[in-house]
Amino acid sequence: MSKKLDAFLDANLSELKEQGLYNEVDPVEGPNGPIIKVRGKDLINLSSNNYLGLATNEDLKKVAKEAIDKYGVGAGAVRSINGTLDLHVKLEEKLAEFKGTEAAISYQSGFNCNMAAISAVMDKNDAILSDQLNHASIIDGCRLSKAKIIAFKHSDMEDLRAKAKEATESGLYSKVMVITDGVFSMDGDIAKLPEIVEIAKEFDLITYVDDAHGSGVTGKGKGTVKHFGLEKEIDMQMGTLSKAVGVVGGYVAGKKNLIDWLRVRSRPFLFSTAVTPGDVAAIISALQMIIDSTELHDKLWDNGDYLKKGLKELGFNIGDSETPITPCIIGDEKLTQEFSKRLFEEGVYAKSIVFPTVAKGTGRVRNMPTAAHSKEMLDKAIEVYSRVGKELGVIN
């Protein structure tokens, strides 16, 4: 092995650990439900994005098994050769119904979606207006496109408008896109989509919403665009199938000509094997469940409100979340890591989130109650938070 590589890795790993920025990965020994087993210990799970509890749903497990028996364990090829099963077609029809668009295209992951779609539409002659707190996959997708990236202050509509005006009136760019998360996953706040649409109309901007944390959660489950009734106004709706939907994959929904273009020009679609049959079948059924009933959505919000109230009354800084995402913002990275460690020891699994996922000095424990949690579980978690918070001086 290269001595220079060895020296680089050892020095930088040591620095990360010293600064409290090194993240330990904990294998989960069983299903990712409201209670998980890690290192042989049963823990109340507040770190999952399994918002509706569908990742362990018995009906979806049955559907996936049946699809494996019929189609096999893999699709066998990339989508553009013969890896498109009739299941994939049904999935994309269901996604278009779910998002209220003419068509949709599915990908292997949400990260792949942003790498695929942004770079297929935007190029070096274009500019992208991107919220400063956008997800890493958006940032990487923008970079891959080679378009000029112009960051605007988080949810600051005056800054967005000024930069949209400057970009469009400069004459330097063929197209300008504005791109934002629908729900910001670390703080739980919702993008100001009505204002963004107004600015986009004024300056003829392409609108792109990454609704990875909104689909299944906002808009009675249909997402942030639906929450604001803007299905006809947003050009590109992107989402994941691994969070509220509970399986794996991602999608982009929009007009038919957009989807036709992505089928022939988005590289992850063209050069990566299709999502497996069992996964696709489970996704179709999960989407139908979300379309048919708001029961899980309502339980998620009830649990989210309950946990927020409990933690806020204890004195924790939970920020300005508008969704069930509930951060406990601690600040110091080492203290945040220690706080998470003590929660684990007391029976609660809530991972510390530090730089580079969030800005330095804003370390937090991100809590995600789901539709699968009981009030008894949440009460126990709140009691643990109280004890550990006082012990470490995070609360009085």
Coordinates of C-alpha atoms in Angstrom, one line a residue, residues 74-95 103-109 112-113 116 241 248-252 259-260 262-277 279-281 283-284:
G74 CA -32.7 -9.2 -10.0
A75 CA -33.8 -7.4 -13.1
G76 CA -30.9 -8.7 -15.1
A77 CA -29.9 -5.6 -17.1
V78 CA -29.9 -1.9 -17.3
R79 CA -33.3 -0.3 -18.0
S80 CA -32.4 0.6 -21.6
I81 CA -31.5 -2.9 -22.7
N82 CA -34.0 -5.5 -21.2
G83 CA -33.9 -4.6 -17.5
T84 CA -37.3 -2.8 -17.7
L85 CA -39.8 -5.3 -16.3
D86 CA -43.5 -4.7 -16.6
L87 CA -43.3 -4.0 -12.8
H88 CA -41.1 -1.0 -13.5
V89 CA -43.7 0.4 -15.9
K90 CA -46.4 -0.1 -13.3
L91 CA -44.3 1.6 -10.7
E92 CA -43.7 4.7 -12.9
E93 CA -47.4 4.9 -13.7
K94 CA -48.2 4.7 -9.9
L95 CA -45.5 7.4 -9.2
A103 CA -45.2 10.8 -16.1
A104 CA -42.4 9.6 -13.9
I105 CA -39.1 7.8 -14.1
S106 CA -37.5 5.6 -11.4
Y107 CA -33.9 5.2 -10.3
Q108 CA -31.8 3.1 -8.0
S109 CA -31.6 5.7 -5.3
N112 CA -28.9 8.8 -8.2
C113 CA -31.9 10.9 -9.1
A116 CA -29.1 11.9 -13.1
L241 CA -38.5 5.5 -2.1
V248 CA -35.3 1.6 -1.9
G249 CA -34.9 3.8 -5.0
G250 CA -35.9 7.2 -6.2
Y251 CA -37.9 9.0 -8.9
V252 CA -38.4 12.1 -10.9
I259 CA -39.4 12.0 -18.6
D260 CA -38.8 11.0 -22.2
L262 CA -34.4 11.6 -18.9
R263 CA -34.9 8.1 -20.3
V264 CA -32.4 8.8 -23.1
R265 CA -30.0 11.2 -21.4
S266 CA -29.7 10.4 -17.7
R267 CA -26.7 8.3 -17.2
P268 CA -27.7 6.3 -14.0
F269 CA -30.8 5.1 -16.0
L270 CA -28.7 4.1 -19.0
F271 CA -25.7 2.6 -17.2
S272 CA -26.9 1.0 -13.9
T273 CA -28.9 -2.2 -13.4
A274 CA -32.6 -1.7 -12.6
V275 CA -34.1 -1.9 -9.1
T276 CA -34.9 -5.5 -8.1
P277 CA -38.4 -7.0 -8.7
D279 CA -38.3 -4.0 -4.2
V280 CA -40.4 -2.6 -7.1
A281 CA -43.5 -4.7 -6.1
I283 CA -42.9 0.0 -3.6
I284 CA -46.0 -0.2 -5.7

